[in-house]
mmCIF file of C-alpha atoms and ligand atoms in Angstrom:
data_model
loop_
_atom_site.group_PDB
_atom_site.id
_atom_site.type_symbol
_atom_site.label_atom_id
_atom_site.label_comp_id
_atom_site.label_asym_id
_atom_site.label_seq_id
_atom_site.Cartn_x
_atom_site.Cartn_y
_atom_site.Cartn_z
ATOM 1 C CA MET A 140 62.646 85.500 42.517
ATOM 2 C CA ILE A 141 62.513 87.595 39.407
ATOM 3 C CA GLN A 142 65.461 86.370 37.399
ATOM 4 C CA TYR A 143 65.227 83.185 35.383
ATOM 5 C CA ALA A 144 67.936 80.764 34.346
ATOM 6 C CA PRO A 145 71.146 82.391 33.184
ATOM 7 C CA ALA A 146 70.763 83.174 29.486
ATOM 8 C CA GLU A 147 73.611 80.908 28.443
ATOM 9 C CA SER A 148 72.054 77.745 29.854
ATOM 10 C CA ASN A 149 68.789 78.446 28.070
ATOM 11 C CA GLN A 150 70.597 79.125 24.843
ATOM 12 C CA GLU A 151 72.330 75.735 25.118
ATOM 13 C CA LYS A 152 68.915 74.155 25.426
ATOM 14 C CA THR A 153 67.122 76.006 22.676
ATOM 15 C CA HIS A 154 69.529 76.883 19.913
ATOM 16 C CA VAL A 155 68.939 74.954 16.719
ATOM 17 C CA GLN A 156 71.768 75.692 14.381
ATOM 18 C CA PRO A 157 74.979 77.413 15.318
ATOM 19 C CA THR A 158 76.614 79.100 12.330
ATOM 20 C CA ASP A 159 79.664 76.892 12.857
ATOM 21 C CA ASP A 160 81.054 74.546 15.488
ATOM 22 C CA SER A 161 82.940 77.239 17.368
ATOM 23 C CA ALA A 162 79.911 79.543 17.748
ATOM 24 C CA THR A 163 77.582 77.469 19.900
ATOM 25 C CA HIS A 164 76.609 80.071 22.517
ATOM 26 C CA PHE A 165 74.342 83.035 21.904
ATOM 27 C CA ASN A 166 76.830 85.765 22.806
ATOM 28 C CA THR A 167 79.464 84.209 20.549
ATOM 29 C CA ARG A 168 77.069 84.004 17.645
ATOM 30 C CA ALA A 169 75.957 87.603 18.218
ATOM 31 C CA VAL A 170 79.571 88.759 17.890
ATOM 32 C CA HIS A 171 80.659 86.526 15.013
ATOM 33 C CA ALA A 172 77.662 85.663 12.827
ATOM 34 C CA GLY A 173 77.882 87.329 9.411
ATOM 35 C CA MET A 174 81.355 88.665 10.234
ATOM 36 C CA GLU A 175 83.539 87.197 7.530
ATOM 37 C CA PRO A 176 86.488 89.494 6.780
ATOM 38 C CA ASP A 177 85.660 91.533 3.683
ATOM 39 C CA PRO A 178 86.852 89.547 0.643
ATOM 40 C CA ALA A 179 88.174 92.649 -1.146
ATOM 41 C CA THR A 180 90.260 94.191 1.656
ATOM 42 C CA GLY A 181 90.211 91.917 4.710
ATOM 43 C CA ALA A 182 88.298 94.576 6.675
ATOM 44 C CA VAL A 183 87.170 92.862 9.887
ATOM 45 C CA ILE A 184 83.910 94.811 9.968
ATOM 46 C CA THR A 185 81.668 94.410 6.922
ATOM 47 C CA PRO A 186 81.843 97.754 5.070
ATOM 48 C CA ILE A 187 78.824 99.920 4.283
ATOM 49 C CA TYR A 188 78.455 99.011 0.615
ATOM 50 C CA GLN A 189 76.902 102.322 -0.373
ATOM 51 C CA THR A 190 76.155 101.401 -3.977
ATOM 52 C CA SER A 191 72.983 100.823 -5.964
ATOM 53 C CA THR A 192 74.542 98.664 -8.693
ATOM 54 C CA TYR A 193 77.499 96.400 -9.436
ATOM 55 C CA ALA A 194 79.752 96.103 -12.525
ATOM 56 C CA GLN A 195 79.126 92.933 -14.513
ATOM 57 C CA THR A 196 81.947 91.043 -16.249
ATOM 58 C CA GLY A 197 79.612 89.826 -19.009
ATOM 59 C CA ILE A 198 75.907 89.921 -19.763
ATOM 60 C CA ASN A 199 74.388 88.618 -16.519
ATOM 61 C CA GLU A 200 77.837 87.561 -15.276
ATOM 62 C CA HIS A 201 78.593 89.013 -11.835
ATOM 63 C CA ARG A 202 79.908 88.130 -8.372
ATOM 64 C CA GLY A 203 76.524 87.402 -6.834
ATOM 65 C CA TYR A 204 75.398 91.025 -6.729
ATOM 66 C CA ASP A 205 73.717 92.842 -9.613
ATOM 67 C CA TYR A 206 71.404 95.507 -8.112
ATOM 68 C CA ALA A 207 71.116 96.639 -4.497
ATOM 69 C CA ARG A 208 67.352 96.152 -4.108
ATOM 70 C CA SER A 209 68.002 92.465 -4.797
ATOM 71 C CA ASP A 210 71.129 92.105 -2.651
ATOM 72 C CA ASN A 211 73.811 94.121 -0.926
ATOM 73 C CA PRO A 212 76.819 92.658 0.955
ATOM 74 C CA THR A 213 76.106 94.695 4.110
ATOM 75 C CA ARG A 214 72.550 93.329 4.085
ATOM 76 C CA THR A 215 73.811 89.794 3.452
ATOM 77 C CA ALA A 216 75.980 90.039 6.586
ATOM 78 C CA LEU A 217 72.998 91.302 8.610
ATOM 79 C CA GLN A 218 70.717 88.546 7.309
ATOM 80 C CA THR A 219 73.282 85.881 8.251
ATOM 81 C CA ALA A 220 73.501 87.362 11.743
ATOM 82 C CA LEU A 221 69.705 87.575 12.142
ATOM 83 C CA ALA A 222 69.306 83.901 11.207
ATOM 84 C CA ALA A 223 72.035 82.906 13.667
ATOM 85 C CA LEU A 224 70.442 84.888 16.518
ATOM 86 C CA GLU A 225 67.121 83.064 16.077
ATOM 87 C CA GLY A 226 68.773 79.684 15.494
ATOM 88 C CA GLY A 227 67.224 79.592 12.013
ATOM 89 C CA ARG A 228 68.484 78.750 8.541
ATOM 90 C CA PHE A 229 67.267 81.815 6.645
ATOM 91 C CA GLY A 230 67.132 85.502 7.565
ATOM 92 C CA LEU A 231 65.670 88.421 5.627
ATOM 93 C CA ALA A 232 66.037 92.102 6.496
ATOM 94 C CA PHE A 233 63.474 94.811 5.740
ATOM 95 C CA ALA A 234 63.184 98.585 5.879
ATOM 96 C CA SER A 235 60.962 98.439 8.987
ATOM 97 C CA GLY A 236 59.164 95.996 11.237
ATOM 98 C CA MET A 237 55.922 96.851 9.423
ATOM 99 C CA ALA A 238 57.568 96.065 6.055
ATOM 100 C CA ALA A 239 58.623 92.645 7.388
ATOM 101 C CA ILE A 240 55.096 91.942 8.675
ATOM 102 C CA ASP A 241 53.490 93.130 5.428
ATOM 103 C CA THR A 242 55.828 90.943 3.349
ATOM 104 C CA LEU A 243 55.155 87.874 5.494
ATOM 105 C CA LEU A 244 51.393 88.439 5.269
ATOM 106 C CA ARG A 245 51.692 88.227 1.459
ATOM 107 C CA LEU A 246 51.993 84.459 1.994
ATOM 108 C CA VAL A 247 48.285 84.600 2.876
ATOM 109 C CA ALA A 248 46.005 84.665 -0.174
ATOM 110 C CA PRO A 249 42.765 86.669 -0.389
ATOM 111 C CA GLY A 250 39.997 84.645 1.219
ATOM 112 C CA GLN A 251 42.400 82.824 3.553
ATOM 113 C CA ARG A 252 42.251 83.450 7.266
ATOM 114 C CA VAL A 253 44.691 84.643 9.926
ATOM 115 C CA VAL A 254 44.019 83.928 13.595
ATOM 116 C CA CYS A 255 45.763 86.573 15.673
ATOM 117 C CA GLY A 256 45.989 88.055 19.117
ATOM 118 C CA ASN A 257 43.647 90.758 20.382
ATOM 119 C CA ASP A 258 46.279 92.964 21.962
ATOM 120 C CA LEU A 259 48.718 93.306 19.092
ATOM 121 C CA TYR A 260 51.066 96.234 18.555
ATOM 122 C CA GLY A 261 48.883 99.094 17.307
ATOM 123 C CA GLY A 262 50.644 99.347 13.945
ATOM 124 C CA THR A 263 50.138 95.630 13.308
ATOM 125 C CA PHE A 264 46.439 95.927 14.097
ATOM 126 C CA ARG A 265 46.183 98.912 11.735
ATOM 127 C CA LEU A 266 47.961 96.997 8.924
ATOM 128 C CA PHE A 267 45.685 93.980 9.392
ATOM 129 C CA ASP A 268 42.423 95.866 9.901
ATOM 130 C CA LYS A 269 42.851 98.908 7.620
ATOM 131 C CA VAL A 270 45.166 97.675 4.828
ATOM 132 C CA LEU A 271 45.175 93.897 4.415
ATOM 133 C CA ALA A 272 41.534 93.231 5.313
ATOM 134 C CA ILE A 273 40.387 95.240 2.264
ATOM 135 C CA THR A 274 42.487 92.945 0.023
ATOM 136 C CA GLY A 275 40.307 90.032 1.173
ATOM 137 C CA VAL A 276 42.567 88.477 3.819
ATOM 138 C CA ARG A 277 40.375 87.596 6.799
ATOM 139 C CA PHE A 278 41.442 88.202 10.397
ATOM 140 C CA THR A 279 40.006 86.650 13.542
ATOM 141 C CA PHE A 280 41.124 88.216 16.813
ATOM 142 C CA VAL A 281 41.366 85.980 19.889
ATOM 143 C CA ASP A 282 43.018 86.118 23.292
ATOM 144 C CA THR A 283 46.249 84.248 22.470
ATOM 145 C CA SER A 284 47.151 83.964 26.170
ATOM 146 C CA ASP A 285 44.299 81.403 26.215
ATOM 147 C CA THR A 286 45.677 78.358 24.322
ATOM 148 C CA ALA A 287 42.320 76.565 24.438
ATOM 149 C CA ALA A 288 40.602 79.565 22.827
ATOM 150 C CA VAL A 289 43.130 79.533 19.963
ATOM 151 C CA ALA A 290 42.710 75.765 19.484
ATOM 152 C CA ALA A 291 38.902 76.122 19.498
ATOM 153 C CA GLU A 292 39.108 78.868 16.875
ATOM 154 C CA LEU A 293 41.316 76.657 14.663
ATOM 155 C CA ALA A 294 38.906 73.741 15.077
ATOM 156 C CA ARG A 295 35.958 75.970 14.138
ATOM 157 C CA GLU A 296 37.410 76.956 10.746
ATOM 158 C CA PRO A 297 40.785 76.410 9.021
ATOM 159 C CA ALA A 298 43.368 79.189 8.973
ATOM 160 C CA ARG A 299 46.485 79.793 6.863
ATOM 161 C CA LEU A 300 48.434 81.516 9.629
ATOM 162 C CA VAL A 301 48.411 82.057 13.387
ATOM 163 C CA TRP A 302 49.957 85.407 14.313
ATOM 164 C CA LEU A 303 51.325 85.701 17.857
ATOM 165 C CA GLU A 304 53.011 88.389 19.897
ATOM 166 C CA SER A 305 54.602 87.254 23.143
ATOM 167 C CA PRO A 306 54.924 89.145 25.380
ATOM 168 C CA THR A 307 52.255 91.446 23.987
ATOM 169 C CA ASN A 308 52.535 95.184 23.697
ATOM 170 C CA PRO A 309 51.661 96.857 26.070
ATOM 171 C CA THR A 310 49.812 94.467 28.398
ATOM 172 C CA LEU A 311 52.669 91.904 28.497
ATOM 173 C CA ARG A 312 50.480 88.844 28.105
ATOM 174 C CA LEU A 313 52.205 85.667 26.931
ATOM 175 C CA ALA A 314 51.219 83.101 24.325
ATOM 176 C CA ASP A 315 52.304 79.489 24.860
ATOM 177 C CA ILE A 316 54.305 79.264 21.622
ATOM 178 C CA ALA A 317 55.015 75.504 21.815
ATOM 179 C CA ALA A 318 51.418 74.497 22.598
ATOM 180 C CA ILE A 319 49.870 76.853 20.038
ATOM 181 C CA SER A 320 52.383 75.790 17.357
ATOM 182 C CA ALA A 321 51.459 72.134 17.909
ATOM 183 C CA ALA A 322 47.722 72.932 17.706
ATOM 184 C CA ALA A 323 48.200 75.113 14.614
ATOM 185 C CA HIS A 324 50.263 72.514 12.769
ATOM 186 C CA ALA A 325 47.680 69.850 13.568
ATOM 187 C CA ALA A 326 45.083 72.172 12.014
ATOM 188 C CA GLY A 327 47.222 72.855 8.914
ATOM 189 C CA ALA A 328 48.212 76.420 9.828
ATOM 190 C CA GLN A 329 51.668 77.958 10.100
ATOM 191 C CA VAL A 330 52.727 80.119 13.046
ATOM 192 C CA ALA A 331 54.484 83.480 13.059
ATOM 193 C CA VAL A 332 55.716 85.071 16.286
ATOM 194 C CA ASP A 333 56.484 88.765 16.589
ATOM 195 C CA ASN A 334 59.492 88.328 18.894
ATOM 196 C CA THR A 335 60.273 92.045 19.193
ATOM 197 C CA PHE A 336 59.523 92.374 22.919
ATOM 198 C CA ALA A 337 61.555 89.379 24.080
ATOM 199 C CA SER A 338 64.371 89.582 21.495
ATOM 200 C CA PRO A 339 66.184 86.401 20.431
ATOM 201 C CA ALA A 340 68.438 86.770 23.477
ATOM 202 C CA LEU A 341 65.515 85.742 25.706
ATOM 203 C CA GLN A 342 63.161 83.719 23.501
ATOM 204 C CA GLN A 343 63.604 81.564 20.393
ATOM 205 C CA PRO A 344 60.248 80.923 18.688
ATOM 206 C CA LEU A 345 61.617 78.564 16.008
ATOM 207 C CA ALA A 346 63.032 76.210 18.645
ATOM 208 C CA LEU A 347 59.599 76.272 20.326
ATOM 209 C CA GLY A 348 57.941 75.115 17.090
ATOM 210 C CA ALA A 349 56.962 78.347 15.312
ATOM 211 C CA ASP A 350 57.545 78.671 11.560
ATOM 212 C CA PHE A 351 58.538 82.344 11.461
ATOM 213 C CA ALA A 352 60.201 84.706 13.932
ATOM 214 C CA VAL A 353 59.495 88.328 13.041
ATOM 215 C CA HIS A 354 61.099 91.482 14.426
ATOM 216 C CA SER A 355 61.032 95.169 14.522
ATOM 217 C CA THR A 356 64.852 95.337 14.651
ATOM 218 C CA THR A 357 64.309 99.023 15.479
ATOM 219 C CA LYS A 358 63.895 97.894 19.084
ATOM 220 C CA TYR A 359 66.217 95.558 21.053
ATOM 221 C CA ILE A 360 68.107 94.044 18.105
ATOM 222 C CA ALA A 361 69.550 97.371 16.916
ATOM 223 C CA GLY A 362 69.144 98.648 20.460
ATOM 224 C CA HIS A 363 70.301 102.261 20.222
ATOM 225 C CA SER A 364 67.199 104.110 18.949
ATOM 226 C CA ASP A 365 69.059 105.229 15.842
ATOM 227 C CA VAL A 366 67.660 103.043 13.045
ATOM 228 C CA VAL A 367 64.343 101.594 11.822
ATOM 229 C CA GLY A 368 64.314 98.023 10.476
ATOM 230 C CA GLY A 369 62.597 94.662 10.369
ATOM 231 C CA ALA A 370 63.396 90.968 9.997
ATOM 232 C CA ILE A 371 61.938 87.555 9.236
ATOM 233 C CA VAL A 372 63.746 84.321 10.173
ATOM 234 C CA THR A 373 62.551 80.849 9.156
ATOM 235 C CA ASN A 374 63.675 77.262 8.623
ATOM 236 C CA ASP A 375 61.032 76.715 5.905
ATOM 237 C CA ALA A 376 62.982 76.662 2.609
ATOM 238 C CA ALA A 377 59.908 76.998 0.369
ATOM 239 C CA ALA A 378 58.541 79.934 2.362
ATOM 240 C CA TYR A 379 61.996 81.523 2.363
ATOM 241 C CA ASP A 380 62.206 81.306 -1.452
ATOM 242 C CA ARG A 381 58.860 83.072 -1.758
ATOM 243 C CA LEU A 382 59.758 85.699 0.874
ATOM 244 C CA LYS A 383 63.148 86.347 -0.744
ATOM 245 C CA PHE A 384 61.308 86.832 -4.054
ATOM 246 C CA LEU A 385 58.855 89.211 -2.344
ATOM 247 C CA GLN A 386 61.665 91.135 -0.619
ATOM 248 C CA ASN A 387 62.975 92.068 -4.077
ATOM 249 C CA ALA A 388 59.629 92.222 -5.892
ATOM 250 C CA VAL A 389 57.953 94.477 -3.300
ATOM 251 C CA GLY A 390 61.196 96.268 -2.457
ATOM 252 C CA ALA A 391 60.857 97.336 1.204
ATOM 253 C CA VAL A 392 64.591 96.800 1.763
ATOM 254 C CA PRO A 393 66.899 98.473 4.293
ATOM 255 C CA GLY A 394 69.778 100.632 3.080
ATOM 256 C CA PRO A 395 73.393 99.625 3.740
ATOM 257 C CA MET A 396 73.873 102.194 6.524
ATOM 258 C CA ASP A 397 70.787 100.860 8.319
ATOM 259 C CA CYS A 398 72.128 97.310 7.980
ATOM 260 C CA PHE A 399 75.506 98.394 9.355
ATOM 261 C CA LEU A 400 73.947 100.082 12.407
ATOM 262 C CA THR A 401 71.757 97.051 13.102
ATOM 263 C CA LEU A 402 74.744 94.704 12.844
ATOM 264 C CA ARG A 403 76.672 96.919 15.204
ATOM 265 C CA GLY A 404 73.859 96.725 17.737
ATOM 266 C CA ILE A 405 73.623 92.946 17.435
ATOM 267 C CA ARG A 406 77.167 92.464 18.807
ATOM 268 C CA THR A 407 76.022 93.487 22.299
ATOM 269 C CA LEU A 408 72.473 92.100 22.245
ATOM 270 C CA GLY A 409 73.088 89.455 24.925
ATOM 271 C CA LEU A 410 74.874 91.871 27.254
ATOM 272 C CA ARG A 411 72.229 94.543 26.835
ATOM 273 C CA LEU A 412 69.339 92.166 27.530
ATOM 274 C CA ARG A 413 70.974 91.047 30.790
ATOM 275 C CA ALA A 414 71.132 94.693 31.890
ATOM 276 C CA HIS A 415 67.580 95.423 30.666
ATOM 277 C CA CYS A 416 66.259 92.421 32.646
ATOM 278 C CA ASP A 417 68.147 93.329 35.832
ATOM 279 C CA ASN A 418 66.970 96.938 35.738
ATOM 280 C CA ALA A 419 63.376 96.121 34.786
ATOM 281 C CA ALA A 420 63.189 93.585 37.625
ATOM 282 C CA ALA A 421 64.425 96.198 40.106
ATOM 283 C CA VAL A 422 61.983 98.807 38.765
ATOM 284 C CA ALA A 423 59.059 96.340 38.840
ATOM 285 C CA ARG A 424 59.785 95.427 42.464
ATOM 286 C CA PHE A 425 60.013 99.104 43.421
ATOM 287 C CA LEU A 426 56.693 99.886 41.720
ATOM 288 C CA GLU A 427 54.971 96.890 43.316
ATOM 289 C CA ASP A 428 55.826 98.267 46.761
ATOM 290 C CA HIS A 429 54.842 101.869 46.010
ATOM 291 C CA PRO A 430 51.551 103.084 47.558
ATOM 292 C CA ALA A 431 50.575 105.200 44.499
ATOM 293 C CA VAL A 432 50.741 102.187 42.164
ATOM 294 C CA ALA A 433 47.660 100.026 41.601
ATOM 295 C CA GLU A 434 48.999 97.180 39.447
ATOM 296 C CA VAL A 435 52.373 96.216 37.955
ATOM 297 C CA ILE A 436 52.545 93.950 34.916
ATOM 298 C CA TYR A 437 55.928 92.265 34.449
ATOM 299 C CA PRO A 438 56.530 88.609 33.479
ATOM 300 C CA GLY A 439 59.283 88.370 36.114
ATOM 301 C CA LEU A 440 56.910 89.043 39.031
ATOM 302 C CA GLU A 441 55.215 86.090 40.704
ATOM 303 C CA SER A 442 52.006 88.144 40.524
ATOM 304 C CA HIS A 443 52.072 87.879 36.699
ATOM 305 C CA PRO A 444 49.316 85.403 35.719
ATOM 306 C CA GLN A 445 51.717 83.567 33.379
ATOM 307 C CA TYR A 446 54.838 83.653 35.520
ATOM 308 C CA ASP A 447 55.388 79.885 35.100
ATOM 309 C CA LEU A 448 55.013 80.018 31.321
ATOM 310 C CA ALA A 449 57.456 82.943 31.209
ATOM 311 C CA ARG A 450 60.041 80.903 33.111
ATOM 312 C CA ARG A 451 59.529 77.954 30.768
ATOM 313 C CA GLN A 452 59.588 79.810 27.492
ATOM 314 C CA MET A 453 61.939 82.748 28.129
ATOM 315 C CA SER A 454 65.418 82.890 29.638
ATOM 316 C CA GLY A 455 64.649 86.276 31.231
ATOM 317 C CA PRO A 456 61.567 88.447 31.771
ATOM 318 C CA GLY A 457 62.666 91.321 29.504
ATOM 319 C CA GLY A 458 62.984 95.075 29.831
ATOM 320 C CA MET A 459 59.345 96.169 29.475
ATOM 321 C CA VAL A 460 57.202 97.029 32.512
ATOM 322 C CA SER A 461 53.610 98.309 32.450
ATOM 323 C CA PHE A 462 51.675 99.688 35.422
ATOM 324 C CA THR A 463 48.537 101.532 36.479
ATOM 325 C CA LEU A 464 48.127 104.090 39.249
ATOM 326 C CA ARG A 465 45.553 104.423 42.018
ATOM 327 C CA GLY A 466 44.942 107.968 40.728
ATOM 328 C CA GLY A 467 43.892 106.606 37.311
ATOM 329 C CA GLU A 468 44.530 108.265 33.967
ATOM 330 C CA ALA A 469 45.195 111.749 35.363
ATOM 331 C CA ALA A 470 47.915 110.383 37.656
ATOM 332 C CA ALA A 471 49.385 108.351 34.785
ATOM 333 C CA ARG A 472 49.636 111.457 32.583
ATOM 334 C CA ALA A 473 51.254 113.412 35.402
ATOM 335 C CA VAL A 474 53.908 110.748 36.032
ATOM 336 C CA ALA A 475 54.732 110.478 32.321
ATOM 337 C CA LEU A 476 55.345 114.241 32.227
ATOM 338 C CA ARG A 477 57.427 114.349 35.435
ATOM 339 C CA THR A 478 60.184 111.765 34.838
ATOM 340 C CA ARG A 479 63.547 113.081 33.623
ATOM 341 C CA LEU A 480 65.696 110.001 32.930
ATOM 342 C CA PHE A 481 62.693 108.196 31.451
ATOM 343 C CA THR A 482 62.126 110.215 28.275
ATOM 344 C CA LEU A 483 58.506 110.633 27.145
ATOM 345 C CA ALA A 484 58.649 108.916 23.754
ATOM 346 C CA GLU A 485 57.274 106.095 21.632
ATOM 347 C CA SER A 486 59.397 103.058 20.723
ATOM 348 C CA LEU A 487 61.346 100.784 23.056
ATOM 349 C CA GLY A 488 64.367 98.539 23.348
ATOM 350 C CA GLY A 489 67.089 101.198 23.235
ATOM 351 C CA VAL A 490 69.812 101.640 25.834
ATOM 352 C CA GLU A 491 67.985 104.686 27.253
ATOM 353 C CA SER A 492 64.815 104.460 29.349
ATOM 354 C CA LEU A 493 61.505 105.635 27.871
ATOM 355 C CA ILE A 494 58.032 106.210 29.310
ATOM 356 C CA GLU A 495 54.732 106.486 27.439
ATOM 357 C CA LEU A 496 50.945 106.159 27.662
ATOM 358 C CA PRO A 497 50.024 103.489 25.086
ATOM 359 C CA ALA A 498 46.313 104.382 24.875
ATOM 360 C CA ALA A 499 47.166 107.937 23.799
ATOM 361 C CA MET A 500 50.438 107.282 21.951
ATOM 362 C CA THR A 501 51.651 103.960 20.441
ATOM 363 C CA HIS A 502 48.195 102.405 20.476
ATOM 364 C CA ALA A 503 46.146 105.417 19.430
ATOM 365 C CA SER A 504 45.415 103.536 16.173
ATOM 366 C CA VAL A 505 43.796 100.798 18.269
ATOM 367 C CA GLY A 506 40.652 102.758 18.939
ATOM 368 C CA GLY A 507 37.173 102.767 17.569
ATOM 369 C CA ALA A 508 34.468 100.213 17.131
ATOM 370 C CA GLU A 509 36.466 97.623 15.112
ATOM 371 C CA ALA A 510 39.160 97.368 17.780
ATOM 372 C CA LEU A 511 36.638 97.118 20.606
ATOM 373 C CA ALA A 512 34.676 94.478 18.687
ATOM 374 C CA ALA A 513 37.895 92.469 18.295
ATOM 375 C CA GLY A 514 38.416 92.557 22.065
ATOM 376 C CA PHE A 515 41.225 95.119 22.090
ATOM 377 C CA ALA A 516 41.385 97.050 25.314
ATOM 378 C CA VAL A 517 44.345 99.251 26.183
ATOM 379 C CA PRO A 518 43.456 100.842 29.537
ATOM 380 C CA ALA A 519 43.634 104.658 29.341
ATOM 381 C CA GLY A 520 45.641 104.845 32.583
ATOM 382 C CA LEU A 521 48.282 102.272 31.644
ATOM 383 C CA VAL A 522 51.892 103.513 31.746
ATOM 384 C CA ARG A 523 54.520 101.617 29.730
ATOM 385 C CA LEU A 524 58.211 101.715 30.568
ATOM 386 C CA SER A 525 61.049 100.616 28.344
ATOM 387 C CA VAL A 526 63.693 100.203 31.021
ATOM 388 C CA GLY A 527 67.158 101.034 29.712
ATOM 389 C CA ILE A 528 70.651 100.075 30.835
ATOM 390 C CA GLU A 529 71.365 103.100 33.055
ATOM 391 C CA HIS A 530 72.085 102.447 36.747
ATOM 392 C CA ALA A 531 68.978 100.972 38.394
ATOM 393 C CA ALA A 532 69.268 103.246 41.445
ATOM 394 C CA ASP A 533 69.051 106.352 39.266
ATOM 395 C CA LEU A 534 66.031 104.987 37.387
ATOM 396 C CA ILE A 535 64.235 104.185 40.639
ATOM 397 C CA ALA A 536 65.048 107.626 42.072
ATOM 398 C CA ASP A 537 63.593 109.214 38.919
ATOM 399 C CA LEU A 538 60.357 107.222 39.274
ATOM 400 C CA ARG A 539 60.145 107.878 43.027
ATOM 401 C CA ARG A 540 60.326 111.618 42.398
ATOM 402 C CA ALA A 541 57.751 111.436 39.578
ATOM 403 C CA LEU A 542 55.310 109.360 41.640
ATOM 404 C CA LEU A 543 55.143 111.878 44.527
HETATM 405 C C1 PLP B 650 57.603 98.662 16.800
HETATM 406 C C2 PLP B 650 56.941 97.355 16.625
HETATM 407 C C3 PLP B 650 56.563 96.910 15.352
HETATM 408 C C4 PLP B 650 56.732 97.756 14.107
HETATM 409 O O1 PLP B 650 58.070 97.937 13.770
HETATM 410 P P1 PLP B 650 58.636 99.259 13.029
HETATM 411 O O2 PLP B 650 60.106 98.971 12.971
HETATM 412 O O3 PLP B 650 58.279 100.440 13.865
HETATM 413 O O4 PLP B 650 58.004 99.290 11.683
HETATM 414 C C5 PLP B 650 55.986 95.663 15.251
HETATM 415 N N1 PLP B 650 55.777 94.888 16.345
HETATM 416 C C6 PLP B 650 56.112 95.304 17.583
HETATM 417 C C7 PLP B 650 55.846 94.406 18.747
HETATM 418 C C8 PLP B 650 56.697 96.545 17.771
HETATM 419 O O5 PLP B 650 57.020 96.939 18.998
#
């Protein structure tokens, strides 16, 4: 069986804080969170407050908004919704996923250490290795699918932060968020989870014990490949105060139109993830049976080494599928050029299906000696699919034709 528990039952189990008593289920929160009728006009949908500044009634007397880098009502609505999706108290929106990650990493002082996974998103590895490392923040890369290895690393030397991705991009390995959070807290470290691949519809890191859920909202949360954005959600009031300060002080904020588009995507997040999971499961099964395919990596297949953990920690296996071909890299390149419904493109999590070769595309920045020394290995012949919400039969027909 590929499907897990229905999303609703998992959400009952894991949600921490509904926004109010009537919004206890995920899909209800996704539709209603942050959606107060506009105080000025009663508009049901929060308007795009396309303004940089706000009139003040006296010196420093205003209605909660003075300058749009600091706050904007469209962003406030989005931040309320983001917090509600992750079952957290505080949400912050950023101009991109990388901006969110960079802002969070400013909680780590020069000299302090971050223990992080060794198959991170390529852009995250580049930020850590090429930008933040030269400021004196230290990074130790470990296989975060191995809980004992993470615990041993924390016992060897203290760390300020443990940085997890689960599932990882593109090899779809899982980290045991609850077990690693317990070990990290015992060692005095906080835990951040990049929850982009699962989305809050399928996995809720804060309920599992993590301190921060981080997103590229560009992907599933916005969901329509038409906006770039990022988010941090936390229950830690002191960390939130500092991050809110940094959001304004550093200034990597999203514009009101971006916030509006992301909010619009959020309304259908639960519905879309059901469709992504159903289609990805069908595609994964098809690939597993195809003679040209060597290996399929999908957390919903019993052949996935962490199938049991996936069932425990996620309410569905997600929309991402990776595979290798018997014909190796040359065959992988040929398939990626032959599909028609699967568009050859970077990114993921939109309604339309995409295909790419991570080693040559999204993870090209994960090359060279430093990456290899850290244990990074993105196989050259790996194909990554972001399975969209088209009809599964059409997607499978497209792959069947491309695999010939
Ligand atoms: C895309 C992505 C990011 C970076 O987000 P941007 O919105 O592109 O800046 C970070 N983490 C993961 C897992 C991603 O897929």
